[in-house]
Short mmCIF file of C-alpha atoms in Angstrom, two decimals:
data_model
loop_
_atom_site.label_atom_id
_atom_site.label_comp_id
_atom_site.label_asym_id
_atom_site.label_seq_id
_atom_site.Cartn_x
_atom_site.Cartn_y
_atom_site.Cartn_z
CA MET A 1 192.85 37.41 69.83
CA THR A 2 191.51 39.07 66.68
CA THR A 3 194.71 38.17 64.84
CA PHE A 4 194.40 34.58 66.01
CA PHE A 5 190.82 34.22 64.80
CA GLN A 6 191.69 35.92 61.52
CA LEU A 7 194.43 33.35 60.94
CA VAL A 8 192.02 30.54 61.80
CA VAL A 9 189.49 31.81 59.25
CA VAL A 10 192.13 31.99 56.52
CA GLY A 11 193.46 28.59 57.62
CA ILE A 12 190.05 26.97 57.24
CA SER A 13 189.85 28.46 53.76
CA THR A 14 193.19 27.10 52.55
CA GLY A 15 192.61 23.94 54.56
CA SER A 16 189.39 23.40 52.60
CA VAL A 17 191.49 23.03 49.44
CA PHE A 18 193.78 20.56 51.21
CA ALA A 19 190.65 18.69 52.33
CA ILE A 20 189.24 18.62 48.79
CA VAL A 21 192.51 17.23 47.42
CA GLY A 22 192.72 14.79 50.34
CA MET A 23 189.19 13.52 49.74
CA SER A 24 189.96 13.17 46.04
CA LEU A 25 193.01 11.06 46.92
CA VAL A 26 190.82 8.94 49.19
CA LEU A 27 188.30 8.43 46.38
CA VAL A 28 190.98 7.28 43.95
CA TYR A 29 192.66 5.06 46.55
CA ARG A 30 189.43 3.41 47.65
CA ALA A 31 188.48 2.70 44.05
CA THR A 32 191.84 1.62 42.64
CA GLY A 33 194.35 1.17 45.47
CA ILE A 34 196.50 3.82 43.77
CA VAL A 35 197.96 6.89 45.48
CA ASN A 36 197.86 9.59 42.81
CA PHE A 37 200.76 11.97 43.42
CA ALA A 38 199.68 14.04 40.42
CA GLN A 39 196.45 15.07 42.17
CA GLY A 40 197.66 18.60 43.00
CA VAL A 41 198.29 19.21 39.29
CA PHE A 42 194.53 19.10 38.72
CA ALA A 43 194.00 22.01 41.14
CA VAL A 44 196.69 24.03 39.35
CA LEU A 45 195.25 23.15 35.95
CA GLY A 46 191.79 24.24 37.09
CA GLY A 47 193.09 27.61 38.27
CA LEU A 48 195.35 28.33 35.30
CA VAL A 49 192.85 27.27 32.64
CA THR A 50 190.19 29.40 34.33
CA TYR A 51 192.55 32.39 34.27
CA SER A 52 193.35 31.85 30.59
CA LEU A 53 189.75 31.35 29.46
CA SER A 54 188.45 34.24 31.57
CA GLN A 55 190.26 36.60 29.22
CA HIS A 56 187.74 35.65 26.54
CA MET A 57 184.52 34.77 28.39
CA SER A 58 182.72 35.11 31.71
CA LEU A 59 184.53 33.85 34.78
CA VAL A 60 181.77 31.36 35.62
CA LEU A 61 181.84 29.77 32.17
CA ALA A 62 185.65 29.73 32.23
CA GLY A 63 185.58 27.90 35.57
CA LEU A 64 183.09 25.32 34.33
CA LEU A 65 185.12 24.65 31.19
CA ALA A 66 188.31 24.40 33.27
CA VAL A 67 186.70 21.69 35.42
CA LEU A 68 185.62 19.81 32.28
CA VAL A 69 189.10 20.06 30.74
CA THR A 70 190.67 18.84 33.97
CA ALA A 71 188.30 15.87 34.15
CA ILE A 72 189.34 14.89 30.63
CA VAL A 73 193.03 15.20 31.53
CA ALA A 74 192.41 13.11 34.67
CA THR A 75 190.84 10.44 32.47
CA VAL A 76 194.00 10.28 30.37
CA VAL A 77 196.10 10.09 33.53
CA ALA A 78 193.96 7.16 34.71
CA VAL A 79 194.54 5.21 31.49
CA VAL A 80 198.29 5.80 31.71
CA ALA A 81 198.50 5.01 35.43
CA VAL A 82 196.56 1.73 35.37
CA GLY A 83 197.82 0.58 31.96
CA ILE A 84 195.90 -0.40 28.86
CA ARG A 85 194.80 -3.69 30.39
CA GLY A 86 194.50 -2.43 33.93
CA ARG A 87 197.22 -4.81 35.13
CA THR A 88 199.85 -2.33 36.30
CA THR A 89 200.87 -2.90 39.92
CA HIS A 90 199.97 -0.28 42.51
CA LEU A 91 203.63 0.55 43.09
CA ALA A 92 204.24 1.02 39.37
CA SER A 93 201.11 3.18 39.13
CA LEU A 94 202.33 5.35 42.00
CA ILE A 95 205.67 5.89 40.28
CA ILE A 96 203.87 6.68 37.02
CA THR A 97 201.79 9.39 38.73
CA VAL A 98 204.98 10.94 40.13
CA GLY A 99 206.39 11.02 36.61
CA ILE A 100 203.16 12.53 35.28
CA ALA A 101 203.34 15.26 37.96
CA ILE A 102 206.89 16.19 36.89
CA PHE A 103 205.95 16.14 33.20
CA ALA A 104 202.79 18.19 33.86
CA GLU A 105 204.81 20.83 35.69
CA ALA A 106 207.01 21.29 32.61
CA VAL A 107 203.96 21.49 30.32
CA LEU A 108 202.25 24.05 32.59
CA LEU A 109 205.42 26.14 32.65
CA ALA A 110 205.59 26.15 28.86
CA ALA A 111 201.88 26.90 28.47
CA PHE A 112 201.28 29.50 31.19
CA GLY A 113 204.72 30.79 32.16
CA GLU A 114 206.20 31.08 35.62
CA VAL A 115 204.19 34.08 36.87
CA PRO A 116 201.53 33.12 39.47
CA ARG A 117 198.02 33.74 38.13
CA SER A 118 194.90 34.97 39.86
CA TYR A 119 191.54 36.53 39.02
CA SER A 120 188.67 38.29 40.73
CA ALA A 121 186.94 36.66 43.68
CA ILE A 122 183.21 36.14 44.19
CA SER A 123 183.05 39.53 45.91
CA ASP A 124 185.50 42.21 46.95
CA ARG A 125 183.51 42.99 50.08
CA ALA A 126 184.31 41.08 53.27
CA TRP A 127 182.01 40.35 56.18
CA ASN A 128 183.13 41.84 59.46
CA VAL A 129 182.39 39.35 62.22
CA GLY A 130 183.54 40.76 65.55
CA GLY A 131 186.55 42.41 63.93
CA VAL A 132 187.45 39.31 61.91
CA LEU A 133 187.19 39.76 58.15
CA VAL A 134 185.58 36.84 56.34
CA GLN A 135 185.85 36.89 52.56
CA PRO A 136 182.93 35.32 50.65
CA GLN A 137 185.58 33.29 48.80
CA TYR A 138 186.63 31.74 52.13
CA ALA A 139 183.05 30.74 52.85
CA ALA A 140 182.64 29.29 49.35
CA LEU A 141 185.73 27.10 49.76
CA ALA A 142 184.63 25.82 53.16
CA LEU A 143 181.10 25.13 51.88
CA VAL A 144 182.33 23.25 48.80
CA ALA A 145 184.64 21.10 50.94
CA LEU A 146 181.79 20.26 53.32
CA LEU A 147 179.35 19.48 50.50
CA ALA A 148 182.01 17.35 48.78
CA ALA A 149 182.52 15.33 51.97
CA VAL A 150 178.79 14.69 52.33
CA GLY A 151 178.35 13.97 48.64
CA LEU A 152 181.30 11.56 48.37
CA THR A 153 180.24 9.70 51.52
CA LEU A 154 176.71 9.20 50.22
CA PHE A 155 178.04 8.33 46.76
CA LEU A 156 180.35 5.60 48.04
CA ARG A 157 177.86 4.16 50.53
CA ARG A 158 174.47 4.55 48.87
CA THR A 159 174.95 4.27 45.10
CA ILE A 160 175.61 1.21 42.98
CA VAL A 161 178.46 2.96 41.15
CA GLY A 162 180.07 4.02 44.43
CA GLN A 163 179.84 0.52 45.87
CA ALA A 164 181.31 -0.87 42.66
CA LEU A 165 184.24 1.54 42.96
CA VAL A 166 185.00 0.35 46.49
CA ALA A 167 184.46 -3.32 45.65
CA SER A 168 186.90 -3.18 42.74
CA ALA A 169 189.72 -2.10 45.07
CA ASP A 170 188.80 -4.40 47.95
CA SER A 171 188.76 -7.49 45.74
CA PRO A 172 189.86 -6.89 42.14
CA ARG A 173 189.56 -10.55 41.16
CA ALA A 174 186.04 -10.86 42.51
CA ALA A 175 185.09 -7.59 40.82
CA GLU A 176 186.28 -8.96 37.47
CA LEU A 177 184.34 -12.19 38.00
CA ILE A 178 181.07 -10.29 38.34
CA GLY A 179 181.81 -8.30 35.20
CA LEU A 180 183.35 -5.07 36.48
CA ASN A 181 185.97 -3.51 34.23
CA LEU A 182 188.82 -2.34 36.47
CA ARG A 183 190.15 0.17 33.94
CA SER A 184 186.69 1.73 33.55
CA ILE A 185 186.37 1.94 37.34
CA ALA A 186 189.75 3.71 37.52
CA VAL A 187 188.73 6.15 34.79
CA ILE A 188 185.53 7.05 36.66
CA ALA A 189 187.39 7.53 39.95
CA PHE A 190 190.17 9.63 38.43
CA ALA A 191 187.72 11.76 36.43
CA LEU A 192 185.53 12.49 39.47
CA ALA A 193 188.56 13.20 41.67
CA GLY A 194 190.10 15.40 38.97
CA ALA A 195 186.91 17.44 38.56
CA LEU A 196 186.54 17.87 42.32
CA THR A 197 190.16 18.95 42.72
CA ALA A 198 189.79 21.37 39.80
CA ILE A 199 186.84 23.01 41.57
CA GLY A 200 189.09 23.52 44.57
CA GLY A 201 191.75 25.07 42.34
CA VAL A 202 189.25 27.36 40.64
CA LEU A 203 188.08 28.67 44.03
CA LEU A 204 191.60 28.88 45.46
CA ALA A 205 193.22 31.03 42.75
CA PRO A 206 191.44 34.31 43.65
CA THR A 207 192.86 34.16 47.20
CA VAL A 208 196.18 32.35 46.61
CA PRO A 209 197.64 32.86 43.09
CA VAL A 210 198.67 29.56 41.48
CA SER A 211 201.65 28.85 39.25
CA TYR A 212 203.02 25.86 37.38
CA SER A 213 204.91 24.71 40.50
CA SER A 214 202.02 24.97 42.99
CA GLY A 215 201.02 21.35 42.42
CA LEU A 216 203.74 19.88 44.64
CA THR A 217 202.72 21.87 47.72
CA ILE A 218 199.04 21.19 47.13
CA THR A 219 199.68 17.46 46.67
CA ILE A 220 201.76 17.18 49.84
CA ASN A 221 199.17 19.02 51.92
CA GLY A 222 196.34 17.02 50.37
CA PHE A 223 198.18 13.77 50.99
CA ALA A 224 198.74 14.75 54.62
CA ALA A 225 194.98 15.33 54.95
CA ALA A 226 194.25 11.98 53.30
CA VAL A 227 196.72 10.19 55.59
CA PHE A 228 194.85 11.63 58.57
CA GLY A 229 191.94 9.51 57.36
CA GLY A 230 194.13 6.52 56.59
CA LEU A 231 193.46 7.08 52.87
CA VAL A 232 190.00 5.56 53.40
CA SER A 233 187.98 8.04 55.46
CA ILE A 234 186.35 10.98 53.70
CA ARG A 235 185.28 12.54 56.99
CA LEU A 236 188.73 12.41 58.57
CA ALA A 237 190.37 13.71 55.38
CA LEU A 238 188.05 16.74 55.64
CA LEU A 239 188.99 17.33 59.28
CA GLY A 240 192.66 16.74 58.50
CA GLY A 241 192.60 19.36 55.76
CA TYR A 242 190.99 21.92 58.03
CA ALA A 243 193.46 21.23 60.83
CA LEU A 244 196.49 21.40 58.55
CA GLY A 245 195.34 24.67 57.00
CA VAL A 246 194.86 26.28 60.41
CA VAL A 247 198.23 25.06 61.69
CA GLU A 248 200.03 26.39 58.61
CA GLN A 249 198.38 29.80 58.90
CA LEU A 250 199.35 30.03 62.57
CA VAL A 251 202.91 29.27 61.52
CA VAL A 252 202.68 32.03 58.90
CA GLY A 253 201.29 34.51 61.41
CA TYR A 254 203.45 33.77 64.40
CA ILE A 255 206.65 32.14 63.09
CA ASP A 256 207.74 32.26 59.44
CA PRO A 257 205.92 31.55 56.14
CA GLN A 258 208.92 29.61 54.76
CA TYR A 259 208.17 26.75 57.16
CA ASN A 260 204.78 25.98 55.57
CA LEU A 261 205.91 22.99 53.52
CA ILE A 262 208.11 21.69 56.32
CA ILE A 263 205.12 21.72 58.66
CA ALA A 264 203.03 19.76 56.14
CA LEU A 265 205.78 17.14 55.70
CA ALA A 266 206.28 16.84 59.46
CA VAL A 267 202.56 16.39 60.06
CA MET A 268 202.38 13.78 57.30
CA LEU A 269 205.29 11.78 58.70
CA VAL A 270 203.88 11.88 62.23
CA LEU A 271 200.48 10.71 61.02
CA ILE A 272 201.97 7.89 58.95
CA GLY A 273 203.92 6.71 61.98
CA TRP A 274 200.86 7.04 64.19
CA ARG A 275 198.61 5.07 61.85
CA SER A 276 201.21 2.37 61.29
CA ARG A 277 200.97 1.60 65.01
CA GLY A 278 197.21 1.33 64.79
CA GLU A 279 196.51 4.14 67.21
CA LEU A 280 194.20 6.22 65.00
CA ALA A 281 190.77 4.78 64.34
CA VAL A 282 189.19 5.30 60.93
#
């Protein structure tokens, strides 16, 4: 049983990153109606930029700057995805984000090489809880995911900016009539989602080294988590990320690590089919 609980702990840790990416996808979708398939790139960018900058400054400062850089890149992605006038269709925007993800992978390869990068964790000492080792980094990831879920929920429900983000996607024409700029709304949503995803990437890299090609796997897992919440529920995206992370770690521990991505795709397809029949409540 110790092995089982150890896998669950690690699964919750990696699942927290999936949840963070999933919640970021939900934020962008609820604000713009766009599914951003370049979202995983922001996690990779956060991790790789932190690694690069940490060679010249403290790790904390490197992480903060990496999040800022990623937010700026996400802003550029928003402008490209929604178009200069904000009139690009949602399908066209989706295809654009896929193209951006492919282009970003090539840029990351050229800039950082193909070797997976990592750096020191919060602490090298693990807590022993009944024979199960819990790394402080695991706890940090789970805590950030939980705080992000609470923060995003309150932001979307209780703040004027959050309500404006949701309103612009629910009724774009009405939003324009009351003076909301759809492109500005998209930029805010993408920037916030990019920064949040970068934080996940910064915290992930010490436990799971990231490389230029890690974005695809992260995006697929994050999208599966978001689909669990119907692309509209922050809470269910959080739970979906946790569940997916645990399932994948159990596959790693008891079956074969090479089936990780297959499991994520299978879960995503099942959830899409389930939701399309209206059997999963948001």
